[in-house]
Short mmCIF file of C-alpha atoms in Angstrom, two decimals:
data_model
loop_
_atom_site.label_atom_id
_atom_site.label_comp_id
_atom_site.label_asym_id
_atom_site.label_seq_id
_atom_site.Cartn_x
_atom_site.Cartn_y
_atom_site.Cartn_z
CA UNK A 1 161.32 57.32 32.29
CA UNK A 2 164.94 57.94 33.13
CA UNK A 3 165.58 60.25 36.04
CA UNK A 4 168.67 61.93 37.55
CA UNK A 5 171.90 59.97 37.77
CA UNK A 6 172.15 57.84 40.88
CA UNK A 7 174.84 55.19 41.30
CA UNK A 8 172.88 52.45 43.00
CA UNK A 9 175.63 49.84 42.45
CA UNK A 10 173.17 46.99 42.43
CA UNK A 11 173.92 43.67 40.79
CA UNK A 12 170.44 42.74 39.68
CA UNK A 13 169.26 40.24 37.10
CA UNK A 14 165.64 40.91 36.29
CA UNK A 15 163.51 38.66 34.14
CA UNK A 16 160.16 39.92 32.94
CA UNK A 17 157.60 37.64 31.29
CA UNK A 18 155.94 39.54 28.50
CA UNK A 19 152.64 38.97 30.08
CA UNK A 20 152.53 37.79 33.69
CA UNK A 21 155.56 36.99 35.82
CA UNK A 22 158.70 38.63 37.16
CA UNK A 23 161.87 36.92 38.31
CA UNK A 24 164.94 38.16 40.12
CA UNK A 25 168.13 36.43 41.09
CA UNK A 26 167.99 36.15 44.90
CA UNK A 27 170.57 37.07 47.57
CA UNK A 28 171.64 40.47 46.38
CA UNK A 29 169.11 42.96 47.67
CA UNK A 30 165.65 42.64 49.16
CA UNK A 31 163.79 45.80 48.23
CA UNK A 32 160.34 47.07 48.98
CA UNK A 33 158.99 50.37 47.76
CA UNK A 34 155.81 52.26 48.42
CA UNK A 35 155.78 53.65 44.92
CA UNK A 36 154.94 57.34 44.73
CA UNK A 37 151.59 58.27 43.24
CA UNK A 38 153.48 60.32 40.66
CA UNK A 39 155.13 57.21 39.20
CA UNK A 40 153.06 56.29 36.23
CA UNK A 41 149.47 55.84 35.20
CA UNK A 42 146.42 57.53 36.79
CA UNK A 43 144.96 57.60 33.30
CA UNK A 44 143.33 60.99 32.97
CA UNK A 45 142.70 61.39 29.28
CA UNK A 46 141.47 64.48 27.51
CA UNK A 47 140.97 65.46 23.92
CA UNK A 48 142.59 68.88 23.73
CA UNK A 49 142.17 71.42 20.97
CA UNK A 50 145.48 73.26 21.02
CA UNK A 51 146.57 75.46 18.11
CA UNK A 52 149.85 74.51 16.48
CA UNK A 53 152.40 76.78 14.86
CA UNK A 54 150.23 77.15 11.73
CA UNK A 55 147.12 78.05 13.70
CA UNK A 56 145.35 74.76 12.98
CA UNK A 57 143.59 72.73 15.63
CA UNK A 58 145.35 69.56 16.79
CA UNK A 59 143.72 66.52 18.29
CA UNK A 60 145.46 65.46 21.51
CA UNK A 61 145.10 62.61 23.91
CA UNK A 62 146.67 63.38 27.28
CA UNK A 63 148.40 60.65 29.25
CA UNK A 64 149.35 61.33 32.86
CA UNK A 65 151.48 58.67 34.44
CA UNK A 66 150.60 57.74 38.03
CA UNK A 67 150.47 54.41 39.81
CA UNK A 68 147.28 52.30 40.00
CA UNK A 69 146.36 48.79 40.95
CA UNK A 70 143.30 46.68 41.71
CA UNK A 71 142.74 45.54 45.30
CA UNK A 72 139.99 43.02 44.64
CA UNK A 73 141.84 39.69 44.41
CA UNK A 74 139.20 37.80 42.45
CA UNK A 75 138.86 40.61 39.96
CA UNK A 76 142.62 41.02 39.79
CA UNK A 77 143.18 37.34 38.95
CA UNK A 78 140.56 37.54 36.21
CA UNK A 79 142.18 40.68 34.80
CA UNK A 80 145.58 39.00 34.78
CA UNK A 81 144.14 36.05 32.88
CA UNK A 82 142.42 38.36 30.42
CA UNK A 83 145.25 40.78 29.71
CA UNK A 84 148.55 39.11 30.63
CA UNK A 85 148.21 35.51 29.57
CA UNK A 86 151.50 33.74 28.82
CA UNK A 87 151.70 31.61 25.71
CA UNK A 88 154.47 29.53 24.23
CA UNK A 89 154.32 29.80 20.46
CA UNK A 90 154.21 26.75 18.24
CA UNK A 91 154.96 28.79 15.11
CA UNK A 92 157.96 27.18 13.33
CA UNK A 93 159.39 30.50 12.12
CA UNK A 94 159.39 32.25 15.49
CA UNK A 95 162.83 33.01 16.95
CA UNK A 96 164.29 31.38 20.04
CA UNK A 97 165.70 34.67 21.37
CA UNK A 98 167.64 37.85 20.53
CA UNK A 99 170.15 39.51 22.85
CA UNK A 100 171.63 43.00 22.83
CA UNK A 101 174.38 44.50 24.96
CA UNK A 102 173.52 47.85 26.54
CA UNK A 103 175.86 50.79 27.04
CA UNK A 104 176.35 51.44 30.75
CA UNK A 105 176.03 55.19 31.34
CA UNK A 106 177.26 55.77 34.91
CA UNK A 107 175.16 52.86 36.21
CA UNK A 108 172.11 55.09 35.80
CA UNK A 109 170.95 54.42 32.25
CA UNK A 110 171.45 51.41 29.98
CA UNK A 111 171.27 52.27 26.31
CA UNK A 112 170.75 50.05 23.26
CA UNK A 113 170.22 50.34 19.51
CA UNK A 114 167.01 49.97 17.58
CA UNK A 115 166.23 50.50 13.88
CA UNK A 116 163.07 52.11 12.54
CA UNK A 117 161.73 52.31 8.98
CA UNK A 118 162.71 51.10 5.50
CA UNK A 119 165.53 51.74 4.83
CA UNK A 120 166.29 51.61 8.53
CA UNK A 121 167.24 54.62 10.65
CA UNK A 122 169.17 53.73 13.82
CA UNK A 123 168.53 55.27 17.25
CA UNK A 124 169.99 55.02 20.74
CA UNK A 125 167.16 54.16 23.13
CA UNK A 126 166.40 53.27 26.72
CA UNK A 127 164.24 50.15 27.16
CA UNK A 128 161.80 51.34 29.83
CA UNK A 129 159.52 48.98 31.77
CA UNK A 130 157.96 52.02 33.48
CA UNK A 131 156.22 53.33 30.35
CA UNK A 132 154.41 51.91 27.32
CA UNK A 133 155.04 54.24 24.39
CA UNK A 134 157.62 53.81 21.64
CA UNK A 135 159.07 57.31 21.19
CA UNK A 136 161.74 58.72 18.85
CA UNK A 137 162.28 62.39 17.90
CA UNK A 138 160.68 63.59 14.67
CA UNK A 139 162.60 65.59 12.08
CA UNK A 140 159.91 68.22 12.71
CA UNK A 141 161.26 68.75 16.23
CA UNK A 142 164.10 71.28 16.03
CA UNK A 143 164.12 72.96 19.45
CA UNK A 144 163.97 71.98 23.11
CA UNK A 145 165.01 68.47 24.07
CA UNK A 146 165.08 67.26 20.45
CA UNK A 147 167.79 69.61 19.24
CA UNK A 148 170.81 67.52 20.20
CA UNK A 149 169.42 64.13 19.19
CA UNK A 150 169.05 62.08 16.03
CA UNK A 151 165.63 62.48 14.42
CA UNK A 152 163.39 60.18 12.40
CA UNK A 153 162.52 61.32 8.88
CA UNK A 154 159.23 59.59 8.09
CA UNK A 155 159.35 60.77 4.46
CA UNK A 156 162.46 58.63 3.93
CA UNK A 157 160.73 55.42 5.06
CA UNK A 158 158.58 53.59 2.51
CA UNK A 159 156.90 51.54 5.27
CA UNK A 160 155.85 54.44 7.53
CA UNK A 161 152.22 55.50 7.81
CA UNK A 162 150.43 57.97 10.05
CA UNK A 163 147.60 57.06 12.37
CA UNK A 164 144.71 59.23 11.21
CA UNK A 165 141.32 60.23 12.54
CA UNK A 166 138.23 59.56 10.47
CA UNK A 167 138.55 63.05 8.95
CA UNK A 168 142.13 62.17 7.87
CA UNK A 169 143.76 64.51 10.41
CA UNK A 170 146.84 63.37 12.33
CA UNK A 171 146.53 62.07 15.88
CA UNK A 172 148.70 63.60 18.59
CA UNK A 173 149.40 62.47 22.13
CA UNK A 174 150.65 64.49 25.09
CA UNK A 175 152.71 62.56 27.64
CA UNK A 176 153.78 63.87 31.04
CA UNK A 177 156.58 61.73 32.46
CA UNK A 178 157.89 61.82 36.03
CA UNK A 179 160.36 64.36 34.64
CA UNK A 180 159.79 65.91 31.23
CA UNK A 181 157.00 65.97 28.68
CA UNK A 182 156.52 65.18 24.99
CA UNK A 183 154.00 65.82 22.24
CA UNK A 184 153.87 62.88 19.84
CA UNK A 185 152.51 62.45 16.33
CA UNK A 186 151.19 58.89 16.14
CA UNK A 187 152.17 56.53 13.33
CA UNK A 188 153.48 53.04 12.67
CA UNK A 189 156.46 51.51 10.92
CA UNK A 190 158.67 48.42 10.85
CA UNK A 191 161.18 48.08 13.69
CA UNK A 192 164.30 45.92 13.92
CA UNK A 193 165.94 44.75 17.11
CA UNK A 194 168.94 42.59 16.23
CA UNK A 195 167.39 39.63 14.35
CA UNK A 196 163.85 40.50 15.43
CA UNK A 197 161.71 42.34 12.87
CA UNK A 198 158.46 43.81 14.17
CA UNK A 199 156.06 44.97 11.47
CA UNK A 200 153.70 47.92 11.83
CA UNK A 201 154.83 48.86 15.33
CA UNK A 202 153.04 51.87 16.79
CA UNK A 203 155.47 54.79 17.09
CA UNK A 204 155.15 58.21 18.66
CA UNK A 205 157.23 60.78 16.78
CA UNK A 206 158.13 63.57 19.20
CA UNK A 207 157.37 66.91 17.55
CA UNK A 208 158.04 68.69 20.84
CA UNK A 209 160.08 67.74 23.93
CA UNK A 210 160.81 69.70 27.07
CA UNK A 211 164.36 70.99 27.33
CA UNK A 212 164.79 69.21 30.67
CA UNK A 213 165.67 66.41 30.94
CA UNK A 214 165.77 65.35 27.27
CA UNK A 215 168.51 67.71 26.07
CA UNK A 216 170.86 66.30 28.73
CA UNK A 217 170.20 62.62 28.11
CA UNK A 218 172.66 60.41 26.16
CA UNK A 219 169.96 58.63 24.15
CA UNK A 220 167.49 59.61 21.43
CA UNK A 221 164.30 57.76 22.30
CA UNK A 222 162.40 55.55 24.71
CA UNK A 223 161.08 52.06 24.01
CA UNK A 224 158.33 51.43 26.54
CA UNK A 225 158.09 47.81 27.67
CA UNK A 226 155.06 48.33 29.88
CA UNK A 227 151.48 47.20 29.26
CA UNK A 228 148.73 49.02 27.43
CA UNK A 229 145.98 50.20 29.76
CA UNK A 230 143.03 47.78 29.44
CA UNK A 231 140.70 50.62 30.45
CA UNK A 232 141.72 52.79 27.51
CA UNK A 233 140.95 51.66 23.95
CA UNK A 234 142.98 54.49 22.32
CA UNK A 235 146.27 52.90 23.36
CA UNK A 236 145.35 49.48 21.97
CA UNK A 237 144.36 51.03 18.65
CA UNK A 238 146.98 53.74 18.13
CA UNK A 239 149.86 53.15 20.57
CA UNK A 240 150.25 49.41 21.14
CA UNK A 241 153.37 48.69 23.24
CA UNK A 242 156.25 46.77 21.69
CA UNK A 243 155.81 43.69 23.88
CA UNK A 244 152.18 43.31 22.84
CA UNK A 245 153.05 43.66 19.15
CA UNK A 246 155.74 40.97 19.51
CA UNK A 247 153.23 38.64 21.15
CA UNK A 248 150.51 39.37 18.59
CA UNK A 249 152.86 38.61 15.68
CA UNK A 250 154.16 35.35 17.23
CA UNK A 251 157.78 36.43 16.82
CA UNK A 252 159.32 34.52 19.74
CA UNK A 253 159.10 30.93 20.96
CA UNK A 254 158.53 32.23 24.49
CA UNK A 255 157.02 35.59 25.36
CA UNK A 256 159.63 36.63 27.88
CA UNK A 257 162.36 39.23 28.18
CA UNK A 258 165.13 39.75 30.71
CA UNK A 259 167.45 42.54 31.86
CA UNK A 260 170.93 42.34 33.25
CA UNK A 261 171.96 45.40 35.27
CA UNK A 262 175.65 45.18 36.24
CA UNK A 263 177.34 46.29 39.42
CA UNK A 264 180.55 47.53 37.83
CA UNK A 265 180.68 50.84 35.98
CA UNK A 266 182.84 49.40 33.21
CA UNK A 267 180.53 46.43 32.54
CA UNK A 268 177.82 46.42 29.87
CA UNK A 269 174.19 45.75 30.64
CA UNK A 270 172.05 43.41 28.55
CA UNK A 271 168.51 42.86 27.36
CA UNK A 272 167.31 39.52 25.98
CA UNK A 273 163.98 38.92 24.25
CA UNK A 274 162.84 35.29 24.30
CA UNK A 275 164.48 33.90 27.44
CA UNK A 276 165.94 34.55 30.86
CA UNK A 277 169.62 34.70 29.98
CA UNK A 278 171.40 32.19 32.23
CA UNK A 279 174.74 33.73 31.26
CA UNK A 280 174.13 36.36 33.93
CA UNK A 281 172.78 34.12 36.68
CA UNK A 282 174.63 34.15 40.00
CA UNK A 283 176.62 30.94 40.27
CA UNK A 284 174.93 28.38 42.49
CA UNK A 285 171.63 30.29 42.60
CA UNK A 286 168.35 29.59 40.86
CA UNK A 287 165.93 32.12 39.45
CA UNK A 288 162.93 32.73 41.69
CA UNK A 289 159.65 33.81 40.15
CA UNK A 290 157.25 36.36 41.63
CA UNK A 291 153.72 37.10 40.37
CA UNK A 292 153.00 40.52 38.96
CA UNK A 293 150.32 42.12 41.16
CA UNK A 294 149.11 44.84 38.80
CA UNK A 295 147.58 44.82 35.34
CA UNK A 296 149.10 48.23 34.69
CA UNK A 297 152.79 47.90 35.66
CA UNK A 298 155.58 45.43 36.37
CA UNK A 299 154.73 45.55 40.06
CA UNK A 300 155.43 42.91 42.73
CA UNK A 301 154.72 42.30 46.40
CA UNK A 302 157.87 42.48 48.53
CA UNK A 303 158.59 42.01 52.21
CA UNK A 304 161.15 44.63 53.16
CA UNK A 305 164.23 46.65 52.24
CA UNK A 306 167.55 45.34 53.47
CA UNK A 307 170.46 47.78 53.62
CA UNK A 308 173.65 45.76 54.04
CA UNK A 309 172.75 43.52 57.03
CA UNK A 310 170.02 45.78 58.38
CA UNK A 311 166.35 45.06 57.73
CA UNK A 312 164.50 48.38 57.64
CA UNK A 313 161.07 46.86 58.45
CA UNK A 314 159.29 49.37 56.27
CA UNK A 315 156.38 47.08 55.49
CA UNK A 316 155.52 46.25 59.14
CA UNK A 317 154.48 42.70 58.21
CA UNK A 318 152.11 44.08 55.58
CA UNK A 319 152.37 43.64 51.86
CA UNK A 320 154.42 46.31 50.10
CA UNK A 321 154.38 46.88 46.38
CA UNK A 322 157.36 47.73 44.20
CA UNK A 323 157.33 48.75 40.54
CA UNK A 324 160.33 47.55 38.53
CA UNK A 325 161.26 50.52 36.33
CA UNK A 326 164.31 50.02 34.10
CA UNK A 327 164.05 53.57 32.78
CA UNK A 328 164.71 55.14 36.16
CA UNK A 329 167.99 55.51 38.02
CA UNK A 330 166.23 56.10 41.34
CA UNK A 331 165.18 53.74 44.10
CA UNK A 332 162.16 55.50 45.60
CA UNK A 333 160.32 54.63 48.79
CA UNK A 334 159.14 56.11 52.07
CA UNK A 335 160.94 59.22 53.23
CA UNK A 336 161.26 57.88 56.78
CA UNK A 337 162.55 54.54 58.04
CA UNK A 338 162.91 53.19 61.55
#
């Protein structure tokens, strides 16, 4: 989830396989973060009975986002094979790739367009590898963080449907981000990203958002590009992440996506689904691939942080883990360095 503005001025080309590997262009910055426990998913789920404005009881699933990973290597490898297996589609109608330029907002957020529903309703979104939910404001949300943003009118879409419990009541989800919170009404609808059409994508319609930080942000919604939690069946059934829907529907020749984060303030960012976009590769350098070391996040093992020519030796010859979070403007690590 996007945080406060911080001009990191990094020239970073990040390639993320939809299901197992991460690549970065070398030479620019060696980073290593001990990611804070508040980052994303210590999945503590509750069904909450909270009265709404009409006095009815709502069904909630609570998602708290903190970092987790498995330390058992044999079990980890098996989990990776089970949940993040890369395939190359042989489907003739699958696309080679789609690419979208991203608005550069002070080198802190990179914002693109996505269309939801039939007929389509367009939203400005952040593509966030640090979360998994697809979130846009609902027309029912009129106060707090929703007030200044475009809202989705589900009644105007002939392809929208709600996710319902067995008793036909709506399903709601509470999400606590690193900063901010949302209450979502779960549904599904068709989504368009350039030439890519994703049918029946799970969508969380925000019926309530905290004033901070959402009211101050220059985008409407968040498209989570993280994984669903394999320990939690609710997410697979009612809130499947976009990347898993794309894979399930065989929409791309290769299940891969890549980010380009520019160094210059006046340069656009980019996201490409279907390939690592060589247009942004550093001349004379090859892409290096690093295994993802978590089944929950885009997390890699790194050696150290280098600040200009100085190696900070934060890892002390031990493995450090870093989560690659495109929805955050912060580089977070230990509060003390040598």
